[in-house]
Short mmCIF file of C-alpha atoms in Angstrom, two decimals:
data_model
loop_
_atom_site.label_atom_id
_atom_site.label_comp_id
_atom_site.label_asym_id
_atom_site.label_seq_id
_atom_site.Cartn_x
_atom_site.Cartn_y
_atom_site.Cartn_z
CA MET A 591 84.45 67.54 17.89
CA SER A 592 83.85 63.74 17.64
CA ASP A 593 87.31 62.46 18.10
CA VAL A 594 87.72 60.96 21.37
CA GLN A 595 91.59 62.33 21.28
CA GLY A 596 90.49 65.75 20.88
CA ARG A 597 88.74 66.19 24.15
CA GLN A 598 89.52 69.34 26.54
CA VAL A 599 89.62 68.95 30.15
CA VAL A 600 90.14 71.56 32.97
CA VAL A 601 91.38 69.78 36.15
CA GLY A 602 91.55 71.28 39.63
CA TYR A 603 94.72 70.62 41.05
CA ASP A 604 95.66 71.25 44.58
CA GLY A 605 98.89 69.00 44.98
CA SER A 606 96.96 66.43 47.08
CA PRO A 607 96.80 62.85 46.42
CA ALA A 608 93.13 62.91 45.39
CA ALA A 609 93.98 65.42 42.58
CA SER A 610 96.91 63.34 41.52
CA ALA A 611 94.77 60.28 41.29
CA ALA A 612 92.14 62.42 39.47
CA ILE A 613 94.81 63.07 36.69
CA GLU A 614 95.68 59.58 36.33
CA ALA A 615 92.11 58.36 36.16
CA GLY A 616 91.25 61.28 33.83
CA ALA A 617 94.03 60.28 31.39
CA LEU A 618 92.25 56.66 31.10
CA LEU A 619 88.75 58.00 30.70
CA PHE A 620 90.02 60.82 28.10
CA PRO A 621 93.30 59.32 26.49
CA GLY A 622 95.23 61.94 24.48
CA ALA A 623 93.09 64.99 25.81
CA HIS A 624 94.24 68.55 25.91
CA ALA A 625 94.39 69.44 29.64
CA TRP A 626 94.47 72.67 31.71
CA ILE A 627 95.95 71.78 35.06
CA GLY A 628 94.28 74.35 37.03
CA HIS A 629 95.40 75.72 40.44
CA LEU A 630 93.89 78.27 42.64
CA TRP A 631 96.05 80.66 44.47
CA THR A 632 94.06 81.39 47.48
CA PRO A 633 94.72 83.65 50.62
CA PRO A 634 96.89 83.59 52.47
CA PHE A 635 98.72 82.92 49.07
CA ALA A 636 101.56 81.05 50.60
CA SER A 637 101.99 77.89 52.93
CA GLU A 638 102.15 78.15 56.65
CA GLU A 639 105.97 76.96 56.43
CA LEU A 640 106.85 79.96 53.93
CA ARG A 641 104.74 82.68 56.21
CA LYS A 642 106.84 81.59 59.24
CA ARG A 643 109.95 81.97 57.34
CA LEU A 644 108.94 85.66 55.75
CA TRP A 645 107.75 87.23 58.83
CA THR A 646 109.85 89.43 60.41
CA GLY A 647 107.67 91.46 62.54
CA THR A 648 104.78 94.31 62.21
CA ARG A 649 107.39 97.10 61.55
CA ASN A 650 108.35 95.22 58.06
CA ILE A 651 104.58 94.27 57.02
CA ASN A 652 105.14 95.85 53.47
CA VAL A 653 108.20 93.73 52.89
CA PHE A 654 106.32 90.66 54.25
CA VAL A 655 103.35 91.46 51.80
CA GLU A 656 105.95 91.69 48.85
CA ALA A 657 107.62 88.47 49.76
CA ILE A 658 104.40 86.65 50.15
CA GLU A 659 103.42 87.57 46.76
CA ARG A 660 106.85 86.66 45.21
CA GLU A 661 107.40 83.49 47.30
CA GLY A 662 103.72 82.26 47.16
CA GLY A 663 103.63 82.74 43.61
CA ARG A 664 106.55 80.95 42.87
CA GLU A 665 105.28 78.04 45.27
CA ALA A 666 101.78 77.89 43.21
CA ASP A 667 103.55 77.66 40.06
CA ARG A 668 105.82 74.89 41.21
CA MET A 669 102.94 72.88 42.45
CA THR A 670 101.12 73.32 39.16
CA SER A 671 104.14 72.28 36.98
CA VAL A 672 103.90 69.16 39.04
CA GLY A 673 100.37 68.42 37.94
CA VAL A 674 101.38 69.13 34.47
CA MET A 675 104.23 66.61 34.52
CA LEU A 676 101.61 64.13 35.94
CA GLY A 677 99.27 64.92 33.03
CA ARG A 678 101.99 64.62 30.39
CA ALA A 679 103.43 61.28 31.89
CA ALA A 680 99.93 60.05 31.52
CA GLY A 681 99.67 60.92 27.85
CA TRP A 682 97.81 64.27 28.04
CA ASP A 683 98.71 67.63 26.26
CA ALA A 684 98.93 69.45 29.43
CA GLU A 685 99.39 73.06 30.29
CA PRO A 686 99.48 75.29 33.53
CA LEU A 687 96.45 77.28 34.43
CA VAL A 688 97.22 79.33 37.58
CA CYS A 689 94.62 81.66 38.88
CA ARG A 690 94.42 83.86 42.10
CA SER A 691 91.06 83.28 43.85
CA TYR A 692 89.56 84.76 46.93
CA GLY A 693 87.22 81.95 47.87
CA GLY A 694 84.49 79.99 46.14
CA GLU A 695 87.01 77.43 44.79
CA GLY A 696 84.31 75.34 43.14
CA LEU A 697 82.51 78.29 41.54
CA ARG A 698 85.77 79.63 40.22
CA LEU A 699 86.83 76.26 38.75
CA ALA A 700 83.37 76.03 36.90
CA GLU A 701 83.99 79.47 35.43
CA LEU A 702 87.53 78.47 34.35
CA ALA A 703 86.06 75.40 32.59
CA ASP A 704 83.49 77.44 30.83
CA GLU A 705 85.97 80.01 29.75
CA LYS A 706 88.31 77.38 28.37
CA GLN A 707 85.21 75.66 26.50
CA ALA A 708 86.45 72.49 28.14
CA ASP A 709 84.24 69.16 27.55
CA VAL A 710 84.39 68.43 31.14
CA LEU A 711 85.83 69.82 34.56
CA LEU A 712 87.69 67.18 36.47
CA LEU A 713 88.12 66.93 40.33
CA GLY A 714 89.29 64.71 42.76
CA SER A 715 87.52 64.22 46.05
CA ARG A 716 88.85 63.72 49.37
CA GLY A 717 86.41 61.43 51.47
CA LEU A 718 83.69 62.35 48.97
CA GLY A 719 81.96 59.07 49.22
CA GLY A 720 79.93 56.92 51.83
CA ALA A 721 79.69 58.10 55.25
CA ARG A 722 82.52 60.76 54.70
CA ALA A 723 80.66 62.78 52.49
CA VAL A 724 80.85 66.56 53.29
CA LEU A 725 78.34 68.87 51.75
CA GLY A 726 79.73 72.30 50.72
CA SER A 727 82.87 70.83 49.36
CA VAL A 728 84.67 72.15 46.26
CA SER A 729 83.26 69.23 44.17
CA ASP A 730 79.87 70.09 45.47
CA MET A 731 79.90 73.79 44.69
CA ALA A 732 81.47 72.95 41.19
CA VAL A 733 78.67 70.76 40.47
CA HIS A 734 75.97 73.17 41.48
CA TYR A 735 77.41 76.19 39.40
CA SER A 736 79.26 74.42 36.33
CA PRO A 737 77.68 74.78 33.04
CA ARG A 738 79.79 72.17 31.74
CA PRO A 739 79.92 68.53 32.98
CA VAL A 740 81.69 67.92 36.02
CA LEU A 741 83.59 64.61 36.67
CA VAL A 742 84.55 63.73 40.28
CA VAL A 743 86.76 60.91 40.89
CA PRO A 744 86.69 59.51 44.40
CA HIS A 745 90.18 58.63 46.16
CA PRO A 746 91.23 55.86 46.59
CA LEU A 747 89.94 53.71 43.95
CA LEU A 748 89.87 49.85 44.57
CA THR A 749 91.96 47.81 41.79
CA ASP A 750 88.66 46.63 40.19
CA GLU A 751 87.47 50.15 39.96
CA TYR A 752 90.59 51.39 38.49
CA ASP A 753 91.08 48.65 35.94
CA ALA A 754 87.51 49.61 34.57
CA LEU A 755 88.73 53.06 33.69
CA ALA A 756 90.38 52.28 30.55
CA ALA A 757 87.60 50.39 28.77
CA GLY A 758 84.63 49.61 31.06
CA PRO A 759 80.96 50.50 30.10
CA VAL A 760 79.43 53.71 31.15
CA VAL A 761 76.28 53.69 33.36
CA VAL A 762 73.71 56.38 33.00
CA GLY A 763 70.94 57.19 35.23
CA TRP A 764 67.59 57.49 33.20
CA ASP A 765 64.07 58.78 34.71
CA ALA A 766 62.86 60.18 31.16
CA SER A 767 63.45 63.79 32.36
CA ALA A 768 65.38 66.52 30.58
CA GLY A 769 68.25 66.07 33.00
CA SER A 770 68.60 62.39 32.13
CA GLU A 771 68.10 63.06 28.44
CA ALA A 772 71.24 65.57 28.69
CA ALA A 773 73.32 62.96 30.65
CA LEU A 774 72.69 60.26 27.92
CA ALA A 775 73.61 62.75 25.19
CA ALA A 776 76.80 63.78 27.16
CA ALA A 777 77.91 59.90 27.74
CA ARG A 778 77.30 59.26 23.93
CA ARG A 779 79.36 62.39 22.95
CA LEU A 780 82.17 61.95 25.28
CA PHE A 781 82.54 58.09 25.30
CA PRO A 782 81.49 57.21 21.73
CA GLU A 783 83.49 53.98 21.61
CA ARG A 784 82.16 52.63 24.94
CA GLU A 785 79.11 50.48 25.76
CA ILE A 786 76.17 52.73 27.42
CA VAL A 787 74.29 51.10 30.14
CA LEU A 788 71.01 53.03 30.62
CA VAL A 789 69.66 52.32 34.27
CA ALA A 790 66.15 53.05 34.40
CA VAL A 791 65.13 53.16 38.27
CA ASP A 792 61.46 52.34 38.47
CA GLY A 793 59.14 53.57 41.44
CA ASP A 794 55.44 53.07 41.28
CA GLU A 795 55.29 53.40 37.47
CA GLU A 796 57.76 52.18 34.85
CA THR A 797 60.02 54.74 33.43
CA PRO A 798 59.52 55.20 29.53
CA ALA A 799 62.37 54.10 27.76
CA PRO A 800 64.27 56.74 25.50
CA GLU A 801 62.88 57.12 22.01
CA GLU A 802 66.25 56.60 20.28
CA ALA A 803 68.61 54.15 22.15
CA ASP A 804 70.73 52.43 19.24
CA GLY A 805 73.88 50.94 21.10
CA VAL A 806 72.40 51.33 24.41
CA THR A 807 71.70 48.62 26.82
CA THR A 808 68.76 49.53 29.23
CA VAL A 809 68.75 47.74 32.62
CA ARG A 810 65.70 48.14 35.04
CA VAL A 811 65.85 48.18 38.67
CA ARG A 812 63.82 49.39 41.64
CA ALA A 813 64.59 51.57 44.23
CA ALA A 814 64.03 50.72 47.77
CA GLY A 815 63.91 52.88 50.77
CA ASP A 816 62.59 55.80 52.39
CA ALA A 817 65.06 58.37 50.94
CA PRO A 818 64.44 58.38 47.00
CA GLY A 819 67.97 60.15 46.47
CA ARG A 820 69.80 57.85 48.20
CA ALA A 821 67.84 54.70 47.07
CA VAL A 822 68.43 55.60 43.30
CA ALA A 823 72.01 56.37 44.00
CA ASP A 824 72.54 52.91 45.59
CA ALA A 825 70.68 51.31 42.56
CA LEU A 826 73.21 53.00 40.07
CA SER A 827 76.22 52.30 42.05
CA ALA A 828 74.92 48.59 42.41
CA VAL A 829 74.62 48.33 38.60
CA ALA A 830 77.91 50.08 37.87
CA THR A 831 79.69 47.69 40.31
CA GLU A 832 77.99 44.53 38.65
CA ARG A 833 78.81 45.57 35.08
CA LYS A 834 82.35 46.77 36.09
CA ALA A 835 81.61 50.35 34.76
CA SER A 836 84.37 53.02 34.22
CA LEU A 837 82.00 55.75 35.55
CA VAL A 838 78.42 56.84 36.36
CA VAL A 839 76.72 59.68 34.61
CA VAL A 840 73.63 61.46 36.11
CA GLY A 841 71.81 64.59 35.23
CA SER A 842 71.83 67.47 37.74
CA ARG A 843 68.25 68.25 37.50
CA GLY A 844 64.99 66.66 36.63
CA ARG A 845 62.28 64.29 38.19
CA THR A 846 63.29 60.80 39.11
CA ALA A 847 60.78 57.89 38.64
CA VAL A 848 60.60 57.53 42.39
CA ARG A 849 58.58 61.09 42.44
CA LYS A 850 58.56 64.02 45.19
CA ILE A 851 62.38 64.17 45.07
CA LEU A 852 64.32 67.20 45.50
CA LEU A 853 66.05 68.92 42.48
CA GLY A 854 69.58 67.53 42.17
CA SER A 855 68.99 65.26 45.11
CA VAL A 856 69.84 62.09 42.86
CA ALA A 857 73.05 63.67 41.54
CA MET A 858 74.25 64.53 45.04
CA ALA A 859 73.53 61.52 46.63
CA THR A 860 75.35 59.46 43.84
CA LEU A 861 78.57 61.71 44.22
CA HIS A 862 78.28 60.89 47.69
CA ARG A 863 77.54 57.22 47.62
CA ALA A 864 79.10 55.97 44.56
CA HIS A 865 82.83 54.65 44.61
CA ARG A 866 83.50 55.13 41.07
CA PRO A 867 83.93 58.26 39.06
CA VAL A 868 80.59 60.17 38.77
CA MET A 869 80.06 62.82 36.03
CA VAL A 870 77.10 65.12 36.58
CA VAL A 871 75.67 66.79 33.46
CA PRO A 872 73.68 70.09 33.75
CA GLN A 873 70.26 69.99 32.23
CA SER A 874 71.27 72.40 29.25
CA PRO A 875 74.99 71.57 28.64
CA VAL A 876 76.70 73.95 26.67
CA ARG A 877 76.94 72.82 22.85
CA GLU A 878 80.27 71.94 21.36
CA THR A 879 82.16 74.70 19.57
CA GLU A 880 82.18 74.31 15.86
#
């Protein structure tokens, strides 16, 4: 599908301010999209407040389990309905998607996005940026396992970062690898009406430009520092700030021009250091359904 109004998005929603902000940001990036508001119903399947009210002692354990199923399920449905209302208020065609999960939330959300053949999996991050980055988060897990692009929206966004969402250019990290080619292709497909700013981060040698780059502006920068992944991420973030970009797009695999870099380290560093939405595209993205 080429119509930007026909995008399909799966959102990971847990009722947090970060998740709510991700819906708001996602609706600006993908206006008019069809969205599944996905909530994972995980152990202990009910909030602490509900469990305290329902507990009547070990003699009534079966009654307690039944009550947890009933009241916890209602609580999960209610939370998801709030996300649906937020999505619809922002202009999305939103519907609920409540799934029971026993752990591995990032992996399960990636599976849901693939099952729904979504164009993108959208997640909000809590403290996923700068010094507060926490490896092993739901966002990290989803990025590692999702066969679909994963868009992570940091919370909170500053005013200029938020204002750029509706029409700002898209910054794409480029190192001439298969991963960066996939990132560029996804940016063109998902944001056909926006300016694409291709950022070639040069190391010892100049990075070859893409063979076909019509409608793409190429910016060359040099990464500085002893940690290549972080250096490239900082270079991408700096260009995004200068250009007032709506988001940064990177591939999840591939070499960088600054060589000897661990697979995926640029993607993860960009997620943890950029203060704008970051979309990570798998090297072999799933093709659109005809």
